[in-house]
Coordinates of C-alpha atoms and ligand atoms in Angstrom, one line a residue:
Chain A
M1 CA 0.0 0.0 0.0
N2 CA 1.0 3.6 -0.4
I3 CA 1.2 6.0 2.6
V4 CA -2.3 7.3 2.1
E5 CA -3.8 3.8 2.1
K6 CA -1.7 2.8 5.1
I7 CA -2.9 5.7 7.2
L8 CA -6.5 5.3 6.2
A9 CA -6.3 1.5 6.9
K10 CA -4.9 2.1 10.3
A11 CA -7.5 4.8 11.1
S12 CA -10.4 2.6 10.1
G13 CA -9.1 -0.6 11.6
E14 CA -8.9 -2.4 8.3
K15 CA -6.0 -4.6 7.1
E16 CA -6.1 -3.2 3.7
V17 CA -7.9 -0.5 1.8
A18 CA -8.0 0.5 -1.9
P19 CA -8.9 3.7 -3.8
G20 CA -12.6 4.2 -4.1
Q21 CA -13.5 2.4 -0.9
I22 CA -15.5 4.3 1.7
V23 CA -14.1 4.0 5.2
D24 CA -15.4 5.0 8.6
A25 CA -12.2 6.4 10.1
K26 CA -11.2 7.5 13.6
V27 CA -9.8 11.0 13.8
D28 CA -6.6 11.7 15.8
A29 CA -7.1 15.5 16.0
A30 CA -9.7 18.0 14.9
M31 CA -9.0 21.7 14.5
I32 CA -11.4 24.7 14.3
H33 CA -10.6 28.5 14.2
D34 CA -12.4 31.7 14.9
L35 CA -14.1 31.9 11.6
T36 CA -15.3 28.3 11.0
G37 CA -15.6 27.5 14.7
P38 CA -18.9 29.3 15.5
R39 CA -20.8 27.5 12.7
A40 CA -19.3 24.1 13.7
I41 CA -20.3 24.7 17.3
E42 CA -23.8 25.7 16.3
S43 CA -24.2 22.4 14.3
F44 CA -22.7 20.5 17.2
E45 CA -25.3 21.9 19.5
E46 CA -28.0 20.9 16.9
I47 CA -26.8 17.3 17.0
G48 CA -27.6 17.5 20.7
V49 CA -24.9 15.5 22.4
E50 CA -23.6 17.1 25.6
K51 CA -19.9 16.6 25.4
V52 CA -17.4 16.4 22.6
W53 CA -16.0 12.9 22.0
D54 CA -12.5 13.7 23.4
P55 CA -11.6 17.3 24.4
S56 CA -7.9 16.4 24.3
K57 CA -8.1 15.8 20.6
I58 CA -9.8 19.1 19.7
V59 CA -7.6 22.1 19.0
V60 CA -9.0 25.7 18.8
I61 CA -7.0 28.5 17.3
F62 CA -7.8 32.2 16.8
D63 CA -6.2 33.6 13.7
H64 CA -8.5 34.8 11.0
D65 CA -9.6 38.1 12.5
V66 CA -7.2 38.8 15.4
P67 CA -7.5 40.9 17.4
P68 CA -11.1 41.2 16.3
S69 CA -11.7 44.1 14.1
T70 CA -15.5 44.3 14.5
I71 CA -18.0 43.9 17.3
K72 CA -19.5 40.9 15.5
A73 CA -16.1 39.2 15.3
A74 CA -15.5 39.9 18.9
E75 CA -18.8 38.3 19.8
L76 CA -18.2 35.2 17.8
Q77 CA -14.8 34.8 19.5
K78 CA -16.4 35.2 22.8
R79 CA -18.8 32.4 22.0
V80 CA -16.0 30.1 21.0
R81 CA -14.2 30.8 24.2
E82 CA -17.3 29.8 26.2
F83 CA -17.5 26.5 24.2
V84 CA -13.8 25.9 25.0
R85 CA -14.4 26.4 28.7
K86 CA -17.6 24.4 28.8
Q87 CA -16.0 21.4 27.0
G88 CA -12.8 21.5 28.9
I89 CA -10.7 21.9 25.8
K90 CA -7.0 22.5 26.8
N91 CA -5.5 23.0 23.4
F92 CA -6.8 26.5 22.9
Y93 CA -4.6 29.2 21.4
D94 CA -6.0 32.7 21.9
I95 CA -4.1 35.7 20.6
G96 CA -0.7 36.0 22.1
R97 CA -0.3 32.2 22.4
G98 CA -0.7 30.9 18.8
G99 CA -0.9 32.4 15.4
V100 CA -2.0 31.0 12.0
C101 CA -3.7 27.7 12.8
H102 CA -1.7 25.6 10.3
V103 CA 1.6 27.0 11.6
V104 CA 0.6 26.4 15.2
M105 CA -0.6 22.8 14.6
L106 CA 2.8 21.8 13.5
E107 CA 5.0 23.8 15.9
K108 CA 2.9 22.9 19.0
G109 CA 3.1 19.2 18.4
H110 CA -0.5 18.5 17.4
V111 CA 0.6 16.5 14.3
R112 CA 2.3 13.2 14.3
P113 CA 3.4 11.1 11.3
G114 CA 0.7 8.5 10.5
D115 CA -2.1 10.5 12.0
L116 CA -5.5 11.3 10.5
I117 CA -6.4 14.9 11.1
V118 CA -9.3 17.0 10.0
G119 CA -9.7 20.8 10.2
A120 CA -12.5 23.1 9.5
D121 CA -10.2 24.9 7.0
S122 CA -9.2 23.9 3.5
H123 CA -5.4 24.3 4.2
T124 CA -5.5 21.6 6.8
V125 CA -3.6 19.6 4.1
T126 CA -0.5 21.4 5.3
Y127 CA 0.1 18.7 8.0
G128 CA 1.1 16.3 5.3
A129 CA 4.5 18.0 5.8
L130 CA 5.0 15.6 8.7
G131 CA 3.6 12.5 7.0
A132 CA 0.1 12.8 8.3
F133 CA -3.1 12.5 6.3
A134 CA -4.9 15.8 6.9
T135 CA -7.9 17.2 5.1
G136 CA -10.2 20.2 5.3
I137 CA -13.9 19.8 6.0
G138 CA -16.9 22.1 6.5
A139 CA -18.6 23.1 9.7
T140 CA -21.3 20.4 9.7
D141 CA -18.8 17.6 9.0
M142 CA -16.8 19.0 11.9
A143 CA -19.8 19.0 14.2
A144 CA -20.2 15.3 13.4
V145 CA -16.5 14.7 14.1
M146 CA -16.7 16.5 17.4
A147 CA -19.7 14.4 18.4
T148 CA -18.5 11.0 17.2
G149 CA -14.7 11.2 16.7
T150 CA -15.2 9.5 13.3
I151 CA -15.6 10.6 9.7
W152 CA -16.5 8.8 6.5
L153 CA -13.9 9.2 3.8
R154 CA -13.4 7.8 0.3
V155 CA -9.9 6.4 -0.1
P156 CA -8.4 8.7 -2.7
E157 CA -6.2 7.7 -5.7
A158 CA -2.7 8.9 -5.2
L159 CA -0.5 11.0 -7.6
K160 CA 3.2 10.7 -7.0
F161 CA 5.6 13.6 -7.6
E162 CA 9.1 12.4 -7.8
V163 CA 11.4 15.5 -7.6
T164 CA 15.0 14.9 -8.6
G165 CA 17.9 17.4 -8.6
R166 CA 18.2 20.3 -6.3
L167 CA 16.6 23.7 -6.0
G168 CA 19.0 26.6 -6.8
K169 CA 19.8 29.6 -4.6
F170 CA 16.6 31.7 -4.1
V171 CA 14.5 29.1 -5.8
L172 CA 12.2 27.9 -3.0
A173 CA 9.6 25.2 -2.1
K174 CA 7.0 27.8 -3.2
D175 CA 8.4 27.9 -6.7
L176 CA 8.3 24.1 -6.9
I177 CA 4.6 23.8 -5.8
L178 CA 3.6 26.7 -8.1
H179 CA 5.3 24.9 -11.0
I180 CA 3.4 21.7 -10.1
I181 CA 0.0 23.4 -9.9
G182 CA 0.7 25.1 -13.2
M183 CA 1.5 21.7 -14.7
I184 CA -1.6 19.8 -13.5
G185 CA -4.1 22.6 -13.2
S186 CA -6.4 23.8 -10.4
D187 CA -8.5 20.7 -10.6
G188 CA -5.6 18.4 -11.5
A189 CA -5.8 16.5 -8.2
T190 CA -9.4 16.8 -7.3
Y191 CA -10.5 13.9 -5.0
K192 CA -6.9 12.7 -5.1
A193 CA -3.9 12.7 -2.8
M194 CA -0.6 14.2 -3.9
I195 CA 2.5 12.5 -2.6
F196 CA 5.9 14.3 -2.8
S197 CA 9.2 12.5 -2.7
G198 CA 12.6 12.4 -4.3
E199 CA 16.0 13.9 -3.6
A200 CA 15.0 17.5 -3.9
V201 CA 12.1 17.1 -1.5
G202 CA 14.4 15.4 1.0
E203 CA 16.6 18.5 0.9
I204 CA 13.8 20.8 1.7
G205 CA 13.2 21.5 5.5
I206 CA 9.9 21.1 7.3
D207 CA 8.9 24.8 6.7
G208 CA 9.3 24.3 3.0
R209 CA 7.5 21.0 3.0
A210 CA 4.6 22.8 4.8
T211 CA 4.5 25.3 1.9
I212 CA 4.3 22.4 -0.6
C213 CA 1.6 20.5 1.2
N214 CA -0.3 23.7 2.0
M215 CA -0.9 24.4 -1.7
S216 CA -1.9 20.9 -2.7
I217 CA -5.5 22.0 -2.1
E218 CA -5.0 24.6 -4.9
A219 CA -4.9 21.7 -7.3
G220 CA -8.0 20.3 -5.6
A221 CA -6.2 17.6 -3.6
K222 CA -7.8 15.9 -0.6
A223 CA -4.3 15.6 1.0
G224 CA -0.7 16.4 0.2
I225 CA 1.9 14.3 1.9
V226 CA 5.7 14.2 2.1
E227 CA 7.0 10.7 2.9
P228 CA 8.5 11.0 6.4
D229 CA 12.3 10.9 6.9
E230 CA 15.0 11.8 9.4
K231 CA 14.1 15.5 9.2
T232 CA 10.4 14.7 10.0
I233 CA 11.3 12.5 13.0
Q234 CA 13.7 15.1 14.4
Y235 CA 11.1 17.8 14.1
V236 CA 8.4 15.8 15.7
R237 CA 10.6 14.5 18.5
E238 CA 11.2 18.0 19.6
R239 CA 7.5 18.8 19.8
V240 CA 5.4 15.8 20.5
N241 CA 5.0 14.1 23.8
G242 CA 5.0 10.3 23.6
D243 CA 5.4 7.8 20.9
F244 CA 4.6 8.0 17.2
A245 CA 4.9 5.5 14.4
P246 CA 5.7 7.0 11.0
L247 CA 4.1 5.1 8.0
K248 CA 5.7 5.1 4.5
S249 CA 4.7 3.8 1.1
D250 CA 5.8 0.2 0.5
P251 CA 8.5 -0.2 -2.2
D252 CA 5.9 -1.9 -4.4
A253 CA 3.1 0.6 -3.6
E254 CA 0.8 1.7 -6.5
F255 CA 0.1 5.2 -7.6
S256 CA -2.5 6.2 -10.1
K257 CA 0.1 8.3 -11.9
T258 CA 3.7 9.4 -11.3
F259 CA 5.2 12.7 -12.4
E260 CA 8.9 13.4 -12.7
I261 CA 10.3 16.9 -12.1
N262 CA 13.9 18.1 -12.2
A263 CA 14.3 20.8 -9.5
S264 CA 17.6 21.9 -10.9
E265 CA 15.9 23.3 -14.0
L266 CA 13.5 25.4 -12.1
G267 CA 13.6 29.2 -11.5
P268 CA 11.3 31.5 -9.5
Q269 CA 7.7 31.1 -10.5
V270 CA 4.7 33.5 -10.3
A271 CA 0.9 32.8 -10.4
I272 CA -0.8 35.4 -12.5
P273 CA -4.3 36.7 -11.5
H274 CA -6.9 35.4 -11.1
S275 CA -6.1 31.7 -10.9
V276 CA -3.5 29.8 -9.0
D277 CA -2.6 27.5 -12.0
N278 CA -1.8 30.5 -14.3
V279 CA 1.9 30.0 -13.5
K280 CA 4.8 31.5 -15.4
P281 CA 8.6 31.8 -14.7
V282 CA 9.2 35.3 -13.2
S283 CA 11.3 36.1 -16.3
E284 CA 8.1 35.9 -18.5
V285 CA 5.9 38.0 -16.3
G286 CA 6.9 41.3 -17.9
D287 CA 6.8 44.7 -16.3
V288 CA 4.3 44.6 -13.5
E289 CA 4.3 47.5 -11.0
I290 CA 3.0 46.7 -7.5
D291 CA 1.3 48.8 -4.8
Q292 CA 1.7 46.2 -2.1
A293 CA 3.8 43.3 -1.2
F294 CA 2.7 40.7 1.4
L295 CA 4.7 38.1 3.3
G296 CA 3.0 35.8 5.8
T297 CA 0.2 33.2 6.0
C298 CA 0.0 29.5 6.5
T299 CA 1.9 29.1 3.2
N300 CA 4.9 31.3 3.8
G301 CA 4.8 32.8 7.3
R302 CA 7.3 30.5 8.9
L303 CA 10.8 31.2 10.1
D304 CA 12.6 30.0 7.0
D305 CA 10.4 32.3 4.9
L306 CA 11.2 35.3 7.0
R307 CA 14.8 34.4 7.0
V308 CA 15.1 34.4 3.2
A309 CA 13.1 37.6 2.9
A310 CA 15.5 39.3 5.4
E311 CA 18.4 38.0 3.5
V312 CA 17.1 39.8 0.4
L313 CA 16.1 43.0 2.3
R314 CA 19.2 43.4 4.4
G315 CA 20.8 46.8 3.7
R316 CA 18.1 47.6 1.2
K317 CA 14.9 49.7 1.3
V318 CA 11.3 49.1 0.3
K319 CA 10.7 51.2 -2.8
E320 CA 8.9 54.6 -2.2
G321 CA 5.2 54.1 -3.0
V322 CA 5.2 50.4 -2.1
R323 CA 3.6 49.1 1.1
F324 CA 5.3 45.9 2.4
V325 CA 3.2 44.1 4.9
I326 CA 5.0 41.3 6.8
I327 CA 3.1 39.1 9.3
P328 CA 4.9 36.4 11.2
G329 CA 2.9 33.1 11.1
S330 CA 2.9 32.6 14.8
Q331 CA 4.0 34.0 18.2
E332 CA 6.9 31.5 18.1
V333 CA 8.0 32.6 14.7
Y334 CA 7.7 36.2 15.8
E335 CA 9.8 35.6 18.9
K336 CA 12.5 33.8 17.0
A337 CA 12.6 36.4 14.2
L338 CA 13.0 39.1 16.9
K339 CA 15.9 37.2 18.5
E340 CA 17.6 36.6 15.1
G341 CA 17.3 40.3 14.2
L342 CA 15.0 39.7 11.3
I343 CA 12.3 42.1 12.5
D344 CA 15.0 44.8 12.8
I345 CA 15.9 44.3 9.2
F346 CA 12.2 44.5 8.1
V347 CA 11.4 47.6 10.1
S348 CA 14.5 49.5 9.1
A349 CA 13.8 48.7 5.4
G350 CA 10.5 50.4 5.7
A351 CA 8.2 47.3 6.0
V352 CA 5.4 47.1 8.5
V353 CA 5.2 44.0 10.8
G354 CA 1.8 42.9 11.9
V355 CA 0.2 40.7 14.6
P356 CA 0.6 37.0 14.0
G357 CA -2.5 35.8 12.2
C358 CA -4.0 35.5 8.7
G359 CA -3.8 39.3 8.1
P360 CA -5.1 40.5 4.7
C361 CA -4.9 37.0 3.2
I362 CA -8.7 36.5 3.4
G363 CA -9.6 40.1 2.8
I364 CA -11.1 40.9 6.2
S365 CA -8.6 43.4 7.6
R366 CA -5.0 44.6 8.0
G367 CA -3.9 45.3 4.4
V368 CA -6.9 44.8 2.1
L369 CA -6.6 46.2 -1.4
A370 CA -8.5 49.0 -3.2
D371 CA -9.9 49.0 -6.8
G372 CA -7.2 48.6 -9.4
E373 CA -4.4 47.9 -6.9
V374 CA -1.7 45.2 -7.5
C375 CA -0.2 43.0 -4.8
I376 CA 2.5 40.5 -4.9
S377 CA 1.8 38.0 -2.2
A378 CA 3.4 34.9 -0.6
A379 CA 0.0 33.5 0.2
N380 CA -1.8 30.7 -1.6
R381 CA -4.8 32.2 -3.5
N382 CA -5.2 35.0 -6.0
F383 CA -8.9 34.6 -6.6
V384 CA -11.0 37.6 -7.5
G385 CA -11.8 39.6 -4.4
R386 CA -9.7 37.4 -2.1
M387 CA -7.8 40.3 -0.5
G388 CA -10.5 43.0 -0.7
S389 CA -11.7 44.7 -3.9
P390 CA -12.8 42.4 -6.7
K391 CA -10.9 44.9 -9.0
A392 CA -7.6 44.3 -7.3
K393 CA -4.9 41.9 -8.7
I394 CA -3.0 39.4 -6.7
Y395 CA 0.2 37.7 -8.0
L396 CA 1.6 34.8 -6.0
A397 CA 5.3 34.1 -5.5
S398 CA 7.9 33.0 -3.0
P399 CA 9.1 35.0 0.0
A400 CA 12.3 35.9 -1.9
T401 CA 10.5 37.1 -5.0
V402 CA 8.0 39.1 -2.8
A403 CA 10.9 40.8 -1.0
A404 CA 12.8 41.5 -4.2
S405 CA 9.7 43.0 -5.7
A406 CA 9.1 45.2 -2.7
I407 CA 12.6 46.7 -3.2
T408 CA 12.2 47.4 -6.9
G409 CA 8.5 48.2 -7.0
K410 CA 7.8 45.7 -9.7
I411 CA 7.7 41.9 -10.0
T412 CA 11.4 40.9 -9.8
D413 CA 13.6 37.8 -9.8
P414 CA 15.3 37.8 -6.4
R415 CA 18.5 36.6 -8.1
E416 CA 18.7 39.9 -9.9
V417 CA 18.4 41.9 -6.8
M418 CA 21.1 39.8 -5.1
K419 CA 23.4 40.3 -8.0
A420 CA 23.1 44.1 -8.0
Chain B
M1 CA -36.2 14.0 -5.9
K2 CA -37.2 16.2 -8.9
I3 CA -36.4 19.9 -9.1
R4 CA -37.6 22.4 -11.7
G5 CA -36.3 25.8 -12.5
K6 CA -34.7 28.2 -15.0
A7 CA -31.0 27.9 -15.8
L8 CA -28.4 30.5 -14.8
I9 CA -25.1 29.8 -16.4
Y10 CA -21.5 30.4 -15.1
G11 CA -18.1 29.2 -16.2
D12 CA -15.2 27.0 -14.8
N13 CA -13.5 27.4 -11.4
I14 CA -16.2 29.3 -9.6
D15 CA -14.3 29.6 -6.3
T16 CA -15.6 30.1 -2.8
D17 CA -14.3 33.7 -2.7
I18 CA -16.6 34.4 -5.6
I19 CA -19.5 32.6 -4.1
I20 CA -19.2 34.4 -0.7
P21 CA -16.2 36.7 0.0
G22 CA -14.4 36.2 3.3
R23 CA -15.3 39.6 4.7
Y24 CA -19.0 38.5 4.9
L25 CA -18.4 35.3 6.9
V26 CA -19.0 37.0 10.2
L27 CA -22.6 37.7 9.1
Q28 CA -23.6 34.1 9.9
D29 CA -27.3 34.7 9.2
P30 CA -28.1 32.7 6.1
D31 CA -30.3 35.4 4.6
E32 CA -27.7 38.0 5.1
L33 CA -25.1 35.8 3.4
A34 CA -27.5 35.2 0.5
K35 CA -27.5 39.0 -0.2
H36 CA -23.8 38.7 -1.2
A37 CA -23.9 35.4 -3.0
M38 CA -21.8 35.4 -6.2
E39 CA -20.9 39.0 -5.6
G40 CA -17.4 38.5 -7.0
I41 CA -18.7 38.0 -10.6
D42 CA -22.3 38.9 -10.6
P43 CA -23.6 41.6 -8.2
D44 CA -27.1 41.1 -9.7
F45 CA -27.2 37.5 -8.7
P46 CA -29.5 37.7 -5.7
K47 CA -32.0 39.5 -7.9
K48 CA -31.7 36.9 -10.7
A49 CA -32.0 34.0 -8.4
R50 CA -35.0 35.3 -6.4
E51 CA -37.6 33.3 -8.2
G52 CA -35.7 30.1 -7.8
V53 CA -33.0 29.0 -10.2
I54 CA -30.8 26.1 -11.3
L55 CA -27.2 27.0 -11.4
V56 CA -25.3 25.4 -14.3
A57 CA -21.5 25.6 -14.3
G58 CA -18.3 24.1 -15.7
K59 CA -15.4 22.5 -14.0
N60 CA -14.2 22.6 -10.4
F61 CA -17.2 24.4 -8.9
G62 CA -16.7 25.6 -5.3
C63 CA -12.9 25.3 -5.3
G64 CA -11.0 27.0 -2.5
S65 CA -12.1 27.5 1.1
S66 CA -13.9 25.0 3.3
R67 CA -16.5 27.7 4.2
E68 CA -19.9 26.0 4.5
E69 CA -21.3 29.5 4.0
A70 CA -20.8 29.0 0.3
P71 CA -23.5 26.4 -0.3
V72 CA -25.6 28.1 2.5
A73 CA -25.5 31.4 0.7
L74 CA -26.5 29.8 -2.6
K75 CA -29.3 27.8 -1.0
H76 CA -30.7 30.9 0.8
A77 CA -30.4 33.0 -2.4
N78 CA -33.0 30.4 -3.7
V79 CA -30.7 28.3 -5.8
K80 CA -32.7 25.0 -6.1
C81 CA -29.8 22.9 -7.4
V82 CA -26.3 23.2 -8.8
I83 CA -25.3 21.3 -11.9
A84 CA -21.6 21.3 -12.7
E85 CA -19.1 19.4 -14.8
S86 CA -17.2 18.7 -11.6
F87 CA -17.1 20.0 -8.0
A88 CA -14.3 20.7 -5.5
R89 CA -14.5 18.0 -2.9
I90 CA -15.1 20.1 0.2
F91 CA -17.9 22.0 -1.5
Y92 CA -19.5 18.7 -2.6
R93 CA -19.6 17.4 0.9
N94 CA -20.8 20.7 2.4
A95 CA -23.6 21.0 -0.1
I96 CA -24.9 17.5 0.7
N97 CA -24.5 18.0 4.4
I98 CA -26.6 21.2 4.4
G99 CA -29.1 19.9 1.9
L100 CA -28.3 21.8 -1.3
P101 CA -29.0 19.4 -4.1
I102 CA -26.1 19.0 -6.6
V103 CA -25.6 17.0 -9.7
E104 CA -22.3 16.2 -11.5
A105 CA -23.1 16.6 -15.2
A106 CA -21.3 18.2 -18.2
I107 CA -24.3 19.9 -19.8
K108 CA -23.2 23.5 -20.3
G109 CA -23.1 23.1 -24.0
S110 CA -26.7 22.0 -24.2
V111 CA -28.3 24.6 -22.0
E112 CA -28.9 28.3 -22.6
E113 CA -29.6 30.9 -19.9
G114 CA -33.3 30.9 -19.0
D115 CA -34.0 27.3 -20.3
E116 CA -36.5 25.4 -18.1
L117 CA -34.8 22.4 -16.5
M118 CA -36.2 19.4 -14.7
V119 CA -33.6 17.7 -12.6
D120 CA -33.8 14.2 -11.2
V121 CA -31.1 14.6 -8.6
V122 CA -30.9 10.9 -7.4
N123 CA -30.4 9.5 -10.9
G124 CA -28.5 12.4 -12.4
V125 CA -30.9 12.9 -15.3
I126 CA -31.7 16.4 -16.5
E127 CA -34.5 17.3 -18.9
N128 CA -34.1 20.5 -20.8
Q129 CA -37.8 21.2 -21.4
S130 CA -37.2 24.3 -23.4
K131 CA -35.2 22.3 -25.9
G132 CA -36.9 19.0 -25.5
I133 CA -33.8 17.0 -24.8
K134 CA -32.7 14.7 -22.0
L135 CA -29.2 14.9 -20.6
K136 CA -27.3 12.5 -18.5
G137 CA -25.0 13.1 -15.5
N138 CA -23.8 11.0 -12.6
P139 CA -26.2 9.6 -10.0
L140 CA -25.7 10.5 -6.4
P141 CA -23.4 8.1 -4.4
P142 CA -25.5 5.9 -2.0
L143 CA -24.1 7.5 1.2
A144 CA -24.9 11.0 -0.1
L145 CA -28.4 9.9 -0.8
E146 CA -28.8 8.5 2.7
I147 CA -27.6 11.8 4.2
I148 CA -30.0 13.8 2.0
N149 CA -32.9 11.5 2.8
A150 CA -32.2 11.9 6.5
G151 CA -32.6 15.7 6.0
G152 CA -28.9 16.6 6.1
L153 CA -25.9 15.4 8.1
T154 CA -27.0 16.8 11.5
R155 CA -30.1 14.7 11.5
Y156 CA -28.3 11.7 9.9
I157 CA -25.9 11.8 12.9
R158 CA -28.7 12.3 15.4
K159 CA -30.4 9.2 14.0
K160 CA -27.1 7.2 14.1
L161 CA -26.7 8.2 17.7
G162 CA -30.3 7.2 18.5
L163 CA -31.2 10.8 19.4
E164 CA -34.3 10.7 17.2
Ligands
SF4_501 S1 -3.4 32.4 6.2 FE1 -4.9 32.7 4.6 S2 -5.1 30.7 3.6 FE2 -4.0 30.4 5.6 S3 -5.6 29.8 7.1 FE3 -5.4 32.1 7.2 S4 -6.9 32.9 5.7 FE4 -6.6 30.7 5.2

């Protein structure tokens, strides 16, 4: 069996499972946040059971509108806090303790290799970075999970991405996943799992693997998974209490299709508005002036992302007329970035550094765009209206490309800036 | 389950930010959400849908976020059924869970805006009554049918747990 089949077989108590089969699986952890939590709680109360199936397996994280920007949002958060208290949920990350849910889940040890995890958020797929099967579900599905601890799932077909070679300097995990999405399209993996392996993936750290798995949903995937290795085990050991048992694909495992990619041939990539699969090498994007640059989110708000942006920004200035919004993905990332002097570099370059959370990624607050404005963003979606005005344009790129573009005021290959 | 209504046609990759932008999610109230349904591409949508419509679309309908508010907004804007060539998986589950009928069928080429459709959701058969043709899509998977027949996932789970 491949890694997906193994995890789902374990979770459903079956010896073997095959693609297409429907299984009733036990969930190892379930995550809700401030935006999807209230509806999930409401549906949970409609089901009418008193207590959640296991409060130690539920994780609640506030990140989408933090600190709340409206009275309505403050009230919803208050309601979620009441639920947390009533249900005795210990894994609760209010502001000042957590950050973007998908960053926090990994760094606080809520994900172990081989786990089945669900989250009321589409980017739950991120946790595949540690060899877990993790998928996003809606509020009512989540209510059912909170009541029963189980979920029905169809075992997905698996696409394998074998990445050979090595990424060049300032060519990042983000460029690799953008390239893959451009190759298979925004529905190229619908109902399927994407499995990433090969020499180049082995070289990428956990932060970069999180970026890759995070964006698997942008190709429609049900899960994105990196086969666990030494790096995974080391990361998890530092964060998880107790035992875990990584699962890997058998040598004779079957995949519905295998793609081969040579990372050495890849340069920085950009997704052009308004779809994530409209991907071009940065050299073919042409002259695009920007109003705003944005670094952060569950895709690229981790320490490695901030580090590479700081490397590009050090000793340089954000171009006059450009706003550079930087939001560390979590309190932990923020703290480490402070200690390493990264925040210093950002602030003295003329960027603004915001409160850990989703920021303008979902177009609610803290950096939304006006009609006709152009933003280069390290996030995962460039849909119409995603960051505010439906008449704004969002280009997606790596943290290095975003930082380089903030310096020049137009979409720029980071290797050019570093040469100059 | 048979549903009748006029067709409203949209393209491929109608994502959840088009169906209901993030800034409206705090609204919670389904009728308030419905006022902003499809705002990203068609601000007149709530007016067009008022009398009850069948939404016909291309590939990858509902891609993007896990927000259940997307099918909720459509349902409360009076969308009777969504027919698309394919659906993003979270949207598909959400629609079934909250009781918005959906059919997987590639019929865009055989339907014009305003055509009268009669949809047999269970068997995936669509009759374009304006053109006098029958079109075939995929039948609902058995589990989805069970959930719909129970009146949505909440009630399905209540029954399973012996609460009703
Ligand atoms: S950072 Fe953006 S994509 Fe990630 S969870 Fe927050 S809103 Fe969603």
